[in-house]
Amino acid sequence: MKHTIQQVFRSGKFVLGFSIFSAILLIVIFYPMFVKDSPLAILGQGTFFPPGIYVNVYDSMSSTAYTLNLPDAAAKRVANKLSEEDRLSIKEWLVAAGIPESEIDTTDTAKLLGQWSANFDPKKSIPGMTNARRNYFIRLNTSLKGLLSTEGATISQTNPETNELEQVDTVNQKDYVNVGEVANTRILLLGTDNFGRDILTELVAATRVSLQIGFVAGLIATLIGLTLGLLAGYIGGLIDDIIMFVTNLFTVIPTFVLLILISFSIGQEQRGAFTIAVVIGLTSWVWTARAVRSQVISLRNRDHVNLSKLSGHSIVHIILNDILPYIASYVIMALILQISSGILAEAGLSILGLGPRTTEVPTLGLMMNWAMIYQAHILGNWWAYLPVLVTIALITFSMNLMNTGLDQVFNPALRD
Amino acid sequence: MTSEKKIYLSAKGITKTFGFGRQKTVAVDNVDLDLYEGEVVSIVGESGSGKTTLSKVLLGLINQTSGDVYFQGVKRDISTQAKKQEYWKNIQAIFQDPFSSYNIFNKIDSVLLDCINMRGGRYLPREKKIEMMTEACSFVNLKFEELTNKYPFELSGGQMQRLMIARIFLLKPKILLADEPTSMIDACSRATILDELMHLRKETGMTVIFITHDIGLAYYVSDSVYIMEKGRFVESGSADGVILTPHHPYTRRLINDVPKIYEEWDLSTV
Ligand SMILES: Nc1ncnc2c1ncn2[C@@H]1O[C@H](COP(=O)(O)OP(=O)(O)O)[C@@H](O)[C@H]1O
Ligand SMILES: [Mg+2]
């Protein structure tokens, strides 16, 4: 036994798969100890905030201001403010004003602004320009002038007694706050989702629930498959015929279709994560049962089984002691495979909207479902679905790696 | 053999087929066999002639396709697990391949303890059990102290087969079915193992069915022989009668395949 474990850890593939899987498990276990937010708590008003560090503006204003003279600060500020649309509009004006297109570079902010201030004339009109368009250009000009000004911004507050606006403070362009001194900042490493929930916290919780679903489904499937396979293979006869009839029925109907039908008939309100796990387990034991049965059939006529019979052992004793240990490694491999396919099955169901009900816990499949319904993939909000996909891929990849590693270790022993 | 002796085990019209249709093999074909008390009977035939299949039928490990087995004069009934276990107190076996005869997950002690339990010794004190196991091991020149807590695969093929004899020593069955017990063993240990087996038979007086492909060996150990070809018995009778004056061409061929049978066995029997 100890020897086998040593062997297993000598297989590179197993070690790699095991490391990835352990890392995922450790994150799932330890992350909630540090971040105590509820995974479904709604933080953001609005949808799909991009990943980044969020700094409270109000708190920044009251923090100590440090003056830093950074030479390229102004250029960066303007570059950041000028949207792609504004740049194209400027280009449109400049072309109409007779500047050759080859001399206009929309990515060079400083040159573009220079050309703009040299050529813009609010009274001049481009042929075919609507009134609204003219007003837009005037507004653009004003805001660009504001950007270029070196004046500070005034902070005013309504005095509750006099009901008048009073100047409180001025913020200069060279003022900086130390993020560490700002009372409220929040790192949203993966941004927020369509409901304004922190995706990272949600993802960790979803991974935990999905793993639990996979384990429960895998255990149920393996247990049923193992029991039926052992009975059919060892006892044979009528019992074998009945079990194989049921198994063949399940084989003919595609499992996933069955899963969809059952999930659908249970109804949204009754579908908890655990129910879904049980349903997945109940529909995916067929493969294990078949494999175990054929292994048992090849074992049951071996002489060590005959010797056990001759030694007066009961059928239960023989199955548990003379058959089971010989297929144990095989069953463990089947279990790993069942767990990872259980996770995938949940994801598949949830994407179709037939997963666990959405109000209690997130799952990897539900997160995919939400991202899809709110069109994250069309809006380009990659943070809402890509991390989920990567997590699903990493889990199944690591489990399949472990399986291949185990296969390498166990198979020579199985063949002898 | 003499007719006053009791018939212990007899088989009437045993047939065993495997598979259906085109793949149908008749492994044992309408075989009759009588086994008298205390006798050593050899079944001789080349590989694939159905010897192992017949022995499994006699042991009750597989069901015959047709025919009946009579044990101590009555038709054998092994329809339930309990009846099988009762039957196996009387008839035991040593299999051809020692390497596949043991459960590799069980220690040697448990193999021997199973035998003591089967003989009703489950509640004996531990020391008594160890004493019995030590005695059984020393009967086949093995040291129990060296074997305890070891796994069968840590032994050599010869040692494993001797442990099988130690098993029979503890079980003391009325009938032993030895299916080519030395064919997978290195030549050096063969003679010793045969001697130990014959020694055990002499001590216990048990009846032995000895299966072999080696007609010289059959002549050396048995009182009567059955010659088996393609699932049928083609010739049978006393060992002297069949081997010294063979009638069937197949028997003659088997004898010719074993050169100088007397010299060979004179060398190793001392
Ligand atoms: N479980 C089985 N299934 C199908 N054919 C078998 C089986 N066991 C034995 N046979 C066939 O029966 C014949 C006799 O085999 P066996 O009894 O092992 O012969 P022997 O022991 O004399 O070498 C062989 O042709 C073998 O292929
Ligand atoms: Mg054989």
XYZ file of C-alpha atoms and ligand atoms in Angstrom:
714
model
C 0.000 0.000 0.000
C 2.717 2.405 1.055
C 4.701 1.255 -1.936
C 1.844 2.072 -4.297
C 1.510 5.574 -2.865
C 5.229 6.160 -3.399
C 4.854 4.931 -6.959
C 1.930 7.249 -7.561
C 3.892 10.278 -6.435
C 6.744 9.348 -8.716
C 4.492 9.863 -11.730
C 5.054 13.377 -13.068
C 1.569 13.689 -14.485
C -0.070 12.726 -11.215
C 2.074 15.153 -9.238
C 1.265 18.024 -11.602
C -2.456 17.273 -11.557
C -2.404 16.799 -7.798
C -0.586 20.127 -7.286
C -3.079 22.071 -9.401
C -5.994 20.410 -7.682
C -4.552 20.973 -4.200
C -3.914 24.635 -5.027
C -7.557 25.038 -6.043
C -8.680 23.256 -2.879
C -6.442 25.411 -0.668
C -7.790 28.609 -2.217
C -11.346 27.387 -1.765
C -10.674 26.569 1.884
C -8.584 29.568 2.916
C -10.014 32.441 0.864
C -13.270 32.656 2.866
C -11.210 32.974 6.076
C -9.761 36.255 4.820
C -12.643 37.659 2.813
C -15.752 37.348 4.879
C -18.194 38.881 2.395
C -21.200 36.896 1.360
C -20.474 35.675 -2.162
C -23.870 36.842 -3.383
C -23.731 40.297 -1.729
C -24.389 43.054 -4.260
C -21.590 45.638 -4.054
C -21.900 47.653 -7.221
C -24.802 49.692 -8.493
C -24.559 48.862 -12.132
C -23.258 45.989 -14.146
C -19.859 44.631 -15.037
C -17.360 46.937 -13.320
C -13.974 46.074 -14.798
C -11.226 44.555 -12.651
C -9.094 47.009 -10.716
C -8.535 48.948 -7.496
C -11.492 51.090 -6.514
C -10.639 54.224 -4.485
C -13.341 56.239 -2.751
C -13.430 59.767 -4.243
C -15.014 61.451 -1.227
C -12.393 60.000 1.113
C -9.629 60.963 -1.323
C -10.689 64.615 -1.116
C -10.338 64.721 2.633
C -7.046 62.817 2.654
C -3.745 64.664 2.949
C -2.725 66.114 -0.423
C 0.872 65.632 -1.537
C 2.185 67.730 -4.400
C 4.111 65.807 -7.006
C 5.635 67.461 -10.080
C 5.405 64.813 -12.754
C 6.224 66.114 -16.254
C 3.859 63.942 -18.282
C 0.896 64.208 -15.906
C -1.084 66.675 -18.017
C -0.635 64.746 -21.250
C -1.709 61.505 -19.584
C -4.761 63.188 -18.078
C -5.936 64.480 -21.419
C -5.115 61.218 -23.156
C -7.192 59.358 -20.589
C -10.148 61.768 -20.888
C -10.249 61.803 -24.661
C -12.421 58.914 -25.776
C -11.975 57.078 -29.054
C -15.163 58.723 -30.327
C -13.843 62.232 -29.522
C -10.613 61.531 -31.348
C -12.454 60.410 -34.466
C -14.665 63.534 -34.332
C -11.587 65.746 -34.096
C -10.153 63.971 -37.089
C -13.401 64.514 -38.999
C -13.226 68.270 -38.299
C -9.574 68.528 -39.221
C -10.110 66.711 -42.516
C -12.987 69.088 -43.301
C -10.707 72.021 -42.418
C -8.320 70.891 -45.168
C -5.595 69.073 -43.258
C -4.373 66.059 -45.229
C -5.438 62.769 -43.634
C -1.857 61.445 -43.621
C -0.867 64.199 -41.167
C -3.508 63.305 -38.613
C -2.591 60.682 -36.025
C -5.452 60.007 -33.596
C -3.144 58.157 -31.192
C -0.778 61.112 -30.722
C -2.755 63.182 -28.218
C -0.413 66.183 -28.013
C -0.179 66.703 -31.778
C -3.910 66.177 -32.229
C -4.733 68.826 -29.625
C -2.256 71.242 -31.208
C -3.894 70.806 -34.609
C -7.334 71.224 -33.022
C -6.643 74.506 -31.253
C -4.999 75.856 -34.424
C -7.901 74.984 -36.673
C -11.114 75.021 -34.662
C -13.435 77.888 -35.316
C -16.922 77.704 -33.741
C -18.380 79.910 -36.501
C -17.135 77.775 -39.299
C -19.422 75.024 -40.470
C -18.626 71.826 -42.309
C -20.877 71.052 -45.239
C -23.655 68.639 -44.251
C -23.216 69.285 -40.527
C -26.390 69.265 -38.402
C -27.026 71.767 -35.649
C -26.658 69.061 -33.041
C -23.328 68.150 -34.465
C -22.176 71.766 -34.353
C -23.184 72.002 -30.679
C -21.272 68.786 -29.986
C -18.094 70.300 -31.434
C -18.529 73.437 -29.340
C -19.013 71.332 -26.192
C -15.968 69.260 -27.084
C -13.918 72.401 -27.499
C -14.997 73.747 -24.103
C -14.200 70.527 -22.305
C -10.808 70.292 -24.002
C -10.053 73.836 -22.901
C -11.048 72.892 -19.348
C -8.716 69.936 -19.505
C -5.856 72.054 -20.695
C -6.357 74.666 -17.997
C -4.081 74.478 -14.991
C -6.710 75.800 -12.626
C -7.639 73.609 -9.675
C -11.144 72.319 -9.024
C -13.195 73.866 -6.282
C -14.967 71.685 -3.784
C -18.116 73.235 -2.384
C -20.644 72.037 0.153
C -24.139 73.175 1.045
C -24.192 74.772 4.452
C -27.207 73.226 6.215
C -27.945 76.455 8.148
C -27.814 79.043 5.445
C -28.619 76.647 2.644
C -25.884 78.226 0.593
C -23.005 76.742 -1.307
C -19.733 77.339 0.480
C -16.284 76.671 -0.836
C -14.580 74.053 1.303
C -11.414 73.172 -0.471
C -9.531 73.306 -3.756
C -8.019 70.336 -5.488
C -4.998 71.167 -7.598
C -3.897 69.197 -10.615
C -0.634 68.305 -8.924
C -2.333 66.961 -5.782
C -1.864 63.285 -4.975
C -3.224 61.108 -2.193
C -1.510 58.038 -0.848
C -3.919 55.135 -1.490
C -2.877 53.663 1.823
C -4.230 56.734 3.613
C -7.606 56.710 1.920
C -10.187 55.262 4.287
C -12.111 53.248 1.693
C -10.533 51.340 -1.148
C -11.568 48.010 -2.579
C -9.620 45.694 -4.812
C -11.932 43.983 -7.274
C -9.415 41.633 -8.849
C -11.958 40.251 -11.282
C -14.390 43.165 -11.307
C -18.100 42.716 -10.742
C -20.762 40.753 -12.540
C -24.115 41.740 -13.992
C -25.634 42.088 -10.517
C -22.681 44.097 -9.208
C -21.267 41.216 -7.154
C -17.545 40.725 -6.573
C -16.640 38.044 -9.125
C -13.576 36.734 -7.275
C -15.499 36.044 -4.054
C -18.331 34.601 -6.066
C -15.952 32.430 -8.089
C -14.320 30.947 -5.007
C -17.710 30.128 -3.505
C -18.917 28.741 -6.841
C -15.835 26.534 -7.128
C -16.510 25.156 -3.665
C -20.145 24.390 -4.441
C -19.265 22.896 -7.835
C -16.611 20.672 -6.264
C -19.154 19.547 -3.676
C -21.649 18.782 -6.422
C -18.938 16.860 -8.281
C -17.976 14.863 -5.182
C -21.550 13.988 -4.251
C -22.452 13.107 -7.842
C -19.222 11.135 -8.323
C -19.638 9.235 -5.065
C -23.243 8.343 -5.819
C -22.434 7.282 -9.389
C -19.415 5.245 -8.324
C -21.255 3.612 -5.441
C -24.208 2.586 -7.597
C -21.973 1.535 -10.483
C -19.678 -0.431 -8.199
C -22.494 -2.246 -6.411
C -24.373 -3.131 -9.574
C -21.168 -4.071 -11.398
C -20.057 -6.354 -8.553
C -23.450 -8.049 -8.287
C -23.894 -8.486 -12.028
C -20.332 -9.640 -12.577
C -19.950 -11.962 -9.616
C -23.379 -13.489 -9.185
C -24.274 -13.561 -12.877
C -27.375 -15.385 -14.050
C -30.748 -13.713 -13.715
C -29.399 -10.862 -11.565
C -26.830 -10.109 -14.254
C -29.544 -10.140 -16.930
C -31.758 -7.720 -14.999
C -28.917 -5.339 -14.144
C -27.591 -5.393 -17.688
C -31.080 -4.729 -19.041
C -31.366 -1.588 -16.909
C -27.792 -0.601 -17.758
C -28.453 -0.997 -21.459
C -31.591 1.116 -21.154
C -29.522 3.881 -19.605
C -26.856 3.466 -22.254
C -29.290 3.855 -25.117
C -30.760 7.097 -23.754
C -28.039 9.762 -23.816
C -27.299 10.603 -20.192
C -27.378 14.330 -20.717
C -30.816 14.248 -22.291
C -32.041 12.239 -19.323
C -30.439 14.771 -17.020
C -32.193 17.640 -18.803
C -35.565 15.885 -18.636
C -35.256 15.066 -14.938
C -34.017 18.545 -14.029
C -36.808 20.101 -16.006
C -39.486 17.959 -14.386
C -38.198 18.687 -10.871
C -38.857 22.378 -11.412
C -36.772 25.433 -10.623
C -37.983 25.850 -7.037
C -37.124 22.293 -5.963
C -33.666 22.288 -7.500
C -31.030 22.871 -4.836
C -27.345 22.212 -5.445
C -27.632 18.912 -3.571
C -30.644 17.780 -5.594
C -28.776 18.504 -8.797
C -25.769 16.535 -7.517
C -27.989 13.546 -6.696
C -29.680 13.707 -10.089
C -26.316 13.824 -11.853
C -25.095 10.883 -9.758
C -28.226 8.862 -10.475
C -27.830 9.259 -14.226
C -24.103 8.661 -14.637
C -23.325 5.303 -12.985
C -23.786 3.269 -16.165
C -20.238 3.500 -17.386
C -18.774 2.463 -14.008
C -21.206 -0.444 -13.701
C -20.235 -1.819 -17.107
C -16.521 -1.460 -16.495
C -16.668 -2.996 -13.013
C -18.803 -5.875 -14.271
C -16.349 -6.841 -16.990
C -13.430 -6.607 -14.560
C -15.256 -8.805 -12.060
C -16.121 -11.379 -14.712
C -12.446 -11.746 -15.560
C -11.607 -12.031 -11.853
C -14.290 -14.393 -10.633
C -12.807 -17.487 -12.259
C -9.307 -16.825 -11.010
C -7.781 -19.441 -8.784
C -7.409 -17.147 -5.807
C -11.191 -16.752 -5.826
C -11.595 -20.511 -6.145
C -9.238 -21.020 -3.228
C -11.237 -18.552 -1.177
C -14.405 -20.509 -1.951
C -12.701 -23.745 -0.982
C -11.676 -22.066 2.279
C -15.344 -21.726 3.136
C -15.763 -17.999 2.658
C -19.154 -16.426 2.022
C -20.016 -14.559 -1.173
C -19.876 -11.231 0.679
C -16.429 -12.048 2.044
C -15.208 -13.061 -1.402
C -16.556 -9.926 -3.064
C -15.073 -7.670 -0.389
C -11.732 -9.440 0.037
C -10.920 -11.257 -3.160
C -12.550 -9.066 -5.823
C -12.755 -5.505 -4.494
C -9.048 -4.997 -3.675
C -8.138 -6.093 -7.190
C -10.378 -3.455 -8.753
C -9.883 -0.757 -6.090
C -7.337 1.227 -8.095
C -9.657 1.049 -11.052
C -12.606 2.262 -8.992
C -10.597 5.196 -7.645
C -9.795 6.216 -11.213
C -13.442 5.907 -12.178
C -14.384 8.041 -9.163
C -11.996 10.824 -10.163
C -13.410 10.760 -13.671
C -16.984 10.806 -12.341
C -16.236 13.803 -10.125
C -14.850 15.845 -12.986
C -17.653 14.859 -15.314
C -20.146 15.686 -12.537
C -18.739 19.218 -12.403
C -19.025 19.492 -16.170
C -22.581 18.121 -16.120
C -23.629 20.771 -13.585
C -22.043 23.458 -15.748
C -23.862 22.144 -18.807
C -27.202 22.020 -17.011
C -26.825 25.481 -15.519
C -25.859 27.061 -18.826
C -29.143 25.716 -20.155
C -30.903 27.282 -17.188
C -31.687 23.902 -15.605
C -29.141 24.081 -12.810
C -29.664 24.737 -9.098
C -32.006 27.595 -8.233
C -30.143 30.845 -8.356
C -30.994 32.438 -5.029
C -28.814 30.503 -2.591
C -25.395 29.590 -3.838
C -23.382 30.330 -6.945
C -21.954 27.472 -8.993
C -19.543 27.590 -11.876
C -22.352 26.722 -14.243
C -24.640 29.427 -12.836
C -21.909 32.036 -13.238
C -21.578 31.038 -16.878
C -25.333 31.212 -17.225
C -25.528 34.742 -15.768
C -22.650 35.969 -17.906
C -24.385 34.579 -20.974
C -27.847 35.944 -20.201
C -26.411 39.428 -19.596
C -24.353 39.140 -22.774
C -20.960 39.571 -21.172
C -19.413 37.838 -24.165
C -20.959 40.332 -26.604
C -20.169 43.391 -24.465
C -16.553 42.253 -24.144
C -16.754 41.884 -20.366
C -14.315 38.991 -20.326
C -13.884 39.057 -16.551
C -17.404 37.750 -16.101
C -16.839 34.441 -17.924
C -13.166 33.852 -18.702
C -12.065 33.177 -15.074
C -14.989 30.739 -14.720
C -13.989 28.912 -17.876
C -10.375 28.745 -16.739
C -11.435 27.362 -13.354
C -13.594 24.647 -14.926
C -10.774 23.791 -17.318
C -8.192 23.676 -14.510
C -10.320 21.395 -12.333
C -11.081 18.879 -15.078
C -7.570 19.114 -16.485
C -5.948 18.443 -13.108
C -8.269 15.519 -12.390
C -7.656 13.969 -15.779
C -3.918 14.403 -15.268
C -4.159 12.594 -11.942
C -6.081 9.836 -13.657
C -3.531 9.396 -16.411
C -0.806 9.328 -13.777
C -2.674 6.673 -11.794
C -3.243 4.680 -14.955
C 0.482 4.592 -15.596
C 1.121 3.267 -12.112
C -1.735 0.825 -11.790
C -1.971 -0.767 -15.199
C 1.157 -2.924 -15.166
C -0.151 -4.413 -11.916
C -3.594 -4.984 -13.385
C -2.143 -6.750 -16.388
C -0.096 -9.343 -14.496
C -9.071 -51.861 -7.869
C -10.649 -54.221 -5.440
C -14.391 -53.958 -5.322
C -14.821 -54.316 -1.535
C -13.427 -50.811 -1.171
C -15.936 -48.015 -0.893
C -16.538 -45.743 -3.884
C -15.960 -42.243 -2.563
C -16.647 -40.079 -5.497
C -18.023 -40.988 -8.846
C -18.884 -39.073 -11.942
C -21.480 -40.285 -14.411
C -21.664 -38.886 -17.919
C -20.098 -35.531 -17.081
C -20.143 -33.092 -19.988
C -19.022 -29.484 -19.861
C -19.259 -27.143 -22.799
C -18.198 -23.507 -23.024
C -19.756 -20.928 -25.301
C -22.515 -21.243 -27.867
C -22.833 -21.851 -31.573
C -19.596 -21.581 -33.480
C -17.552 -20.803 -30.434
C -18.797 -23.855 -28.587
C -16.020 -25.928 -27.024
C -16.709 -29.305 -25.502
C -14.098 -29.281 -22.762
C -15.298 -32.471 -21.054
C -17.242 -35.000 -23.060
C -19.389 -37.661 -21.348
C -16.873 -38.778 -18.767
C -17.358 -41.543 -16.155
C -15.049 -41.856 -13.183
C -14.989 -43.908 -9.976
C -12.794 -42.984 -7.091
C -12.226 -45.574 -4.348
C -11.326 -44.773 -0.801
C -7.628 -44.321 -0.152
C -6.708 -44.658 -3.790
C -4.484 -42.405 -5.885
C -6.009 -41.884 -9.313
C -4.195 -40.088 -12.084
C -5.833 -38.270 -14.937
C -3.324 -37.934 -17.743
C -3.668 -35.895 -20.890
C -1.941 -33.214 -22.819
C -2.614 -29.537 -22.333
C -6.147 -28.520 -23.338
C -7.574 -32.019 -22.997
C -10.028 -30.842 -20.319
C -8.343 -32.022 -17.126
C -8.679 -28.739 -15.263
C -12.282 -28.322 -16.372
C -13.154 -31.809 -15.121
C -11.442 -31.119 -11.807
C -13.402 -27.878 -11.352
C -16.627 -29.791 -11.984
C -15.648 -32.430 -9.444
C -14.792 -29.673 -6.959
C -18.143 -28.006 -7.559
C -16.479 -24.751 -8.627
C -18.266 -24.796 -11.972
C -21.518 -26.453 -12.946
C -21.450 -29.297 -15.425
C -23.561 -28.994 -18.550
C -24.905 -32.512 -18.009
C -24.158 -35.581 -15.928
C -24.077 -36.192 -12.197
C -21.514 -36.389 -9.460
C -22.068 -38.838 -6.611
C -20.368 -38.302 -3.313
C -20.238 -41.277 -0.902
C -22.922 -43.000 -2.885
C -25.482 -40.184 -2.976
C -26.027 -37.599 -5.643
C -24.089 -34.504 -4.726
C -26.221 -31.532 -3.713
C -24.379 -28.220 -3.670
C -27.328 -25.992 -4.436
C -26.811 -23.670 -1.471
C -23.797 -21.893 -0.069
C -24.025 -23.896 3.168
C -24.080 -27.214 1.309
C -21.099 -26.124 -0.757
C -19.147 -25.233 2.349
C -19.993 -28.642 3.816
C -18.865 -30.364 0.602
C -15.571 -28.455 0.587
C -14.746 -29.808 4.026
C -14.407 -33.157 2.276
C -12.774 -32.232 -0.987
C -9.901 -29.800 -1.449
C -7.544 -28.863 -4.212
C -4.082 -27.688 -5.132
C -4.111 -25.638 -8.298
C -1.770 -25.634 -11.204
C -0.426 -22.087 -10.937
C 0.724 -21.120 -7.437
C 1.296 -17.524 -8.540
C -2.394 -16.950 -9.212
C -3.675 -19.140 -6.374
C -3.207 -16.573 -3.639
C -4.947 -13.309 -2.940
C -2.016 -10.905 -3.109
C -3.623 -8.607 -0.532
C -3.809 -11.258 2.205
C -0.914 -12.279 4.388
C 0.227 -15.883 4.562
C -1.072 -16.198 8.124
C -4.608 -15.573 6.980
C -4.381 -18.386 4.405
C -3.508 -20.850 7.153
C -5.904 -19.355 9.715
C -8.763 -19.821 7.227
C -8.009 -23.555 7.271
C -8.015 -23.732 11.054
C -11.303 -21.827 11.149
C -12.806 -24.156 8.584
C -11.914 -27.150 10.746
C -13.807 -25.540 13.620
C -10.798 -24.034 15.320
C -11.992 -20.445 15.203
C -12.135 -20.024 18.972
C -8.918 -21.838 19.823
C -6.408 -19.774 21.806
C -3.906 -17.884 19.721
C -0.945 -19.944 20.903
C -2.672 -23.132 19.854
C -3.336 -21.718 16.400
C 0.295 -20.672 16.011
C 1.384 -24.112 17.135
C -0.837 -25.713 14.492
C 0.425 -23.386 11.762
C 4.035 -24.000 12.764
C 3.458 -27.737 12.638
C 1.847 -27.513 9.198
C 4.692 -25.412 7.861
C 7.405 -27.650 9.240
C 5.680 -30.628 7.629
C 6.580 -29.080 4.264
C 9.968 -27.827 5.456
C 8.895 -24.208 5.784
C 9.527 -22.060 8.839
C 6.378 -20.351 10.068
C 8.408 -17.708 11.939
C 9.879 -16.632 8.606
C 6.553 -16.618 6.802
C 4.405 -14.847 9.337
C 3.409 -11.335 8.277
C 4.710 -11.921 4.776
C 2.701 -11.792 1.583
C 2.454 -14.815 -0.728
C 4.156 -12.995 -3.587
C 7.279 -12.686 -1.453
C 7.713 -16.479 -1.718
C 9.110 -18.539 -4.574
C 6.794 -20.666 -6.685
C 8.036 -23.806 -4.947
C 7.449 -22.321 -1.483
C 3.945 -21.222 -2.481
C 3.060 -24.715 -3.614
C 4.439 -26.158 -0.388
C 2.302 -23.716 1.531
C -0.624 -25.178 -0.410
C 0.315 -28.608 0.904
C 0.538 -27.158 4.418
C -2.999 -25.926 3.855
C -4.135 -29.451 3.010
C -2.264 -30.694 6.084
C -4.422 -28.419 8.258
C -7.667 -29.108 6.400
C -7.296 -32.902 6.280
C -9.888 -33.383 3.538
C -11.041 -36.862 2.523
C -10.263 -36.169 -1.121
C -7.473 -34.067 -2.576
C -7.530 -32.923 -6.151
C -4.013 -31.965 -7.232
C -4.107 -30.265 -10.623
C -0.599 -30.466 -12.086
C 0.834 -29.187 -8.792
C 4.408 -29.248 -10.056
C 4.083 -28.174 -13.664
C 4.786 -24.499 -12.979
C 7.609 -25.172 -10.521
C 11.337 -25.210 -11.185
C 12.717 -28.688 -11.707
C 14.707 -28.721 -8.461
C 11.723 -28.306 -6.141
C 9.474 -30.648 -8.126
C 10.662 -33.877 -6.568
C 10.582 -32.478 -3.032
C 7.054 -31.216 -3.461
C 5.880 -34.545 -4.844
C 7.528 -36.342 -1.957
C 5.871 -34.054 0.561
C 2.532 -34.616 -1.112
C 2.924 -38.381 -1.075
C 4.134 -38.255 2.509
C 0.996 -36.340 3.483
C -1.165 -38.869 1.679
C 0.503 -41.721 3.527
C 0.002 -40.010 6.905
C -3.636 -39.094 6.372
C -4.697 -41.897 4.060
C -6.629 -39.422 1.965
C -7.857 -40.188 -1.501
C -6.033 -38.319 -4.235
C -6.930 -37.353 -7.774
C -3.637 -36.494 -9.377
C -3.805 -34.582 -12.618
C -0.746 -34.471 -14.839
C 0.374 -34.299 -18.430
C 3.322 -36.547 -17.567
C 2.428 -40.228 -17.804
C 5.721 -41.191 -16.167
C 4.776 -39.179 -13.111
C 1.348 -40.830 -13.106
C 2.961 -44.253 -13.104
C 5.159 -43.211 -10.202
C 2.381 -41.952 -7.925
C -0.873 -43.690 -8.775
C -2.814 -46.889 -8.314
C -5.006 -46.379 -11.361
C -4.954 -43.975 -14.293
C -7.415 -42.401 -16.707
C -6.064 -41.261 -20.055
C -7.860 -38.159 -21.324
C -7.889 -36.957 -24.910
C -9.986 -34.028 -26.135
C -12.386 -34.239 -23.223
C -12.869 -38.020 -23.306
C -11.367 -40.864 -21.335
C -9.823 -43.099 -23.973
C -8.298 -45.685 -21.655
C -8.392 -46.467 -17.944
C -7.336 -49.127 -15.489
C -4.591 -49.936 -13.032
C -1.415 -47.943 -13.484
C 0.613 -51.049 -14.288
C -1.966 -52.330 -16.745
C -2.426 -49.132 -18.686
C 1.162 -47.996 -18.824
C 2.969 -51.294 -19.285
C 0.484 -52.632 -21.842
C -1.146 -49.625 -23.475
C -3.960 -50.306 -25.928
C -4.968 -46.911 -27.220
C -2.624 -45.165 -29.709
C -2.940 -41.915 -27.727
C -1.642 -43.659 -24.601
C 1.278 -45.040 -26.574
C 2.067 -41.593 -27.865
C 2.027 -40.156 -24.350
C 4.406 -42.900 -23.219
C 6.745 -42.287 -26.139
C 6.777 -38.581 -25.302
C 8.354 -39.427 -21.945
C 11.747 -40.931 -22.689
C 13.157 -43.467 -20.258
C 10.468 -43.076 -17.662
C 11.982 -45.539 -15.200
C 15.458 -44.076 -15.094
C 14.210 -40.557 -14.778
C 12.147 -41.292 -11.712
C 14.646 -43.618 -10.136
C 17.009 -40.674 -9.945
C 14.775 -38.288 -8.117
C 12.857 -40.533 -5.768
C 15.634 -41.358 -3.366
N -13.752 -20.635 -18.889
C -13.577 -21.167 -20.128
N -14.219 -20.598 -21.187
C -14.072 -21.106 -22.435
N -13.306 -22.157 -22.733
C -12.629 -22.774 -21.723
C -12.732 -22.293 -20.384
N -11.957 -23.064 -19.592
C -11.401 -24.000 -20.414
N -11.816 -23.817 -21.689
C -11.433 -24.658 -22.843
O -11.648 -25.992 -22.509
C -10.603 -26.809 -23.003
C -9.992 -27.593 -21.863
O -9.271 -26.747 -21.040
P -8.594 -27.228 -19.665
O -9.617 -27.923 -18.878
O -7.944 -26.054 -19.036
O -7.491 -28.245 -20.182
P -6.201 -28.813 -19.428
O -6.325 -28.490 -17.982
O -6.223 -30.246 -19.714
O -5.025 -28.142 -20.045
C -9.626 -25.882 -23.698
O -9.868 -25.948 -25.087
C -9.960 -24.530 -23.164
O -9.734 -23.562 -24.144
Mg -4.949 -27.460 -16.747
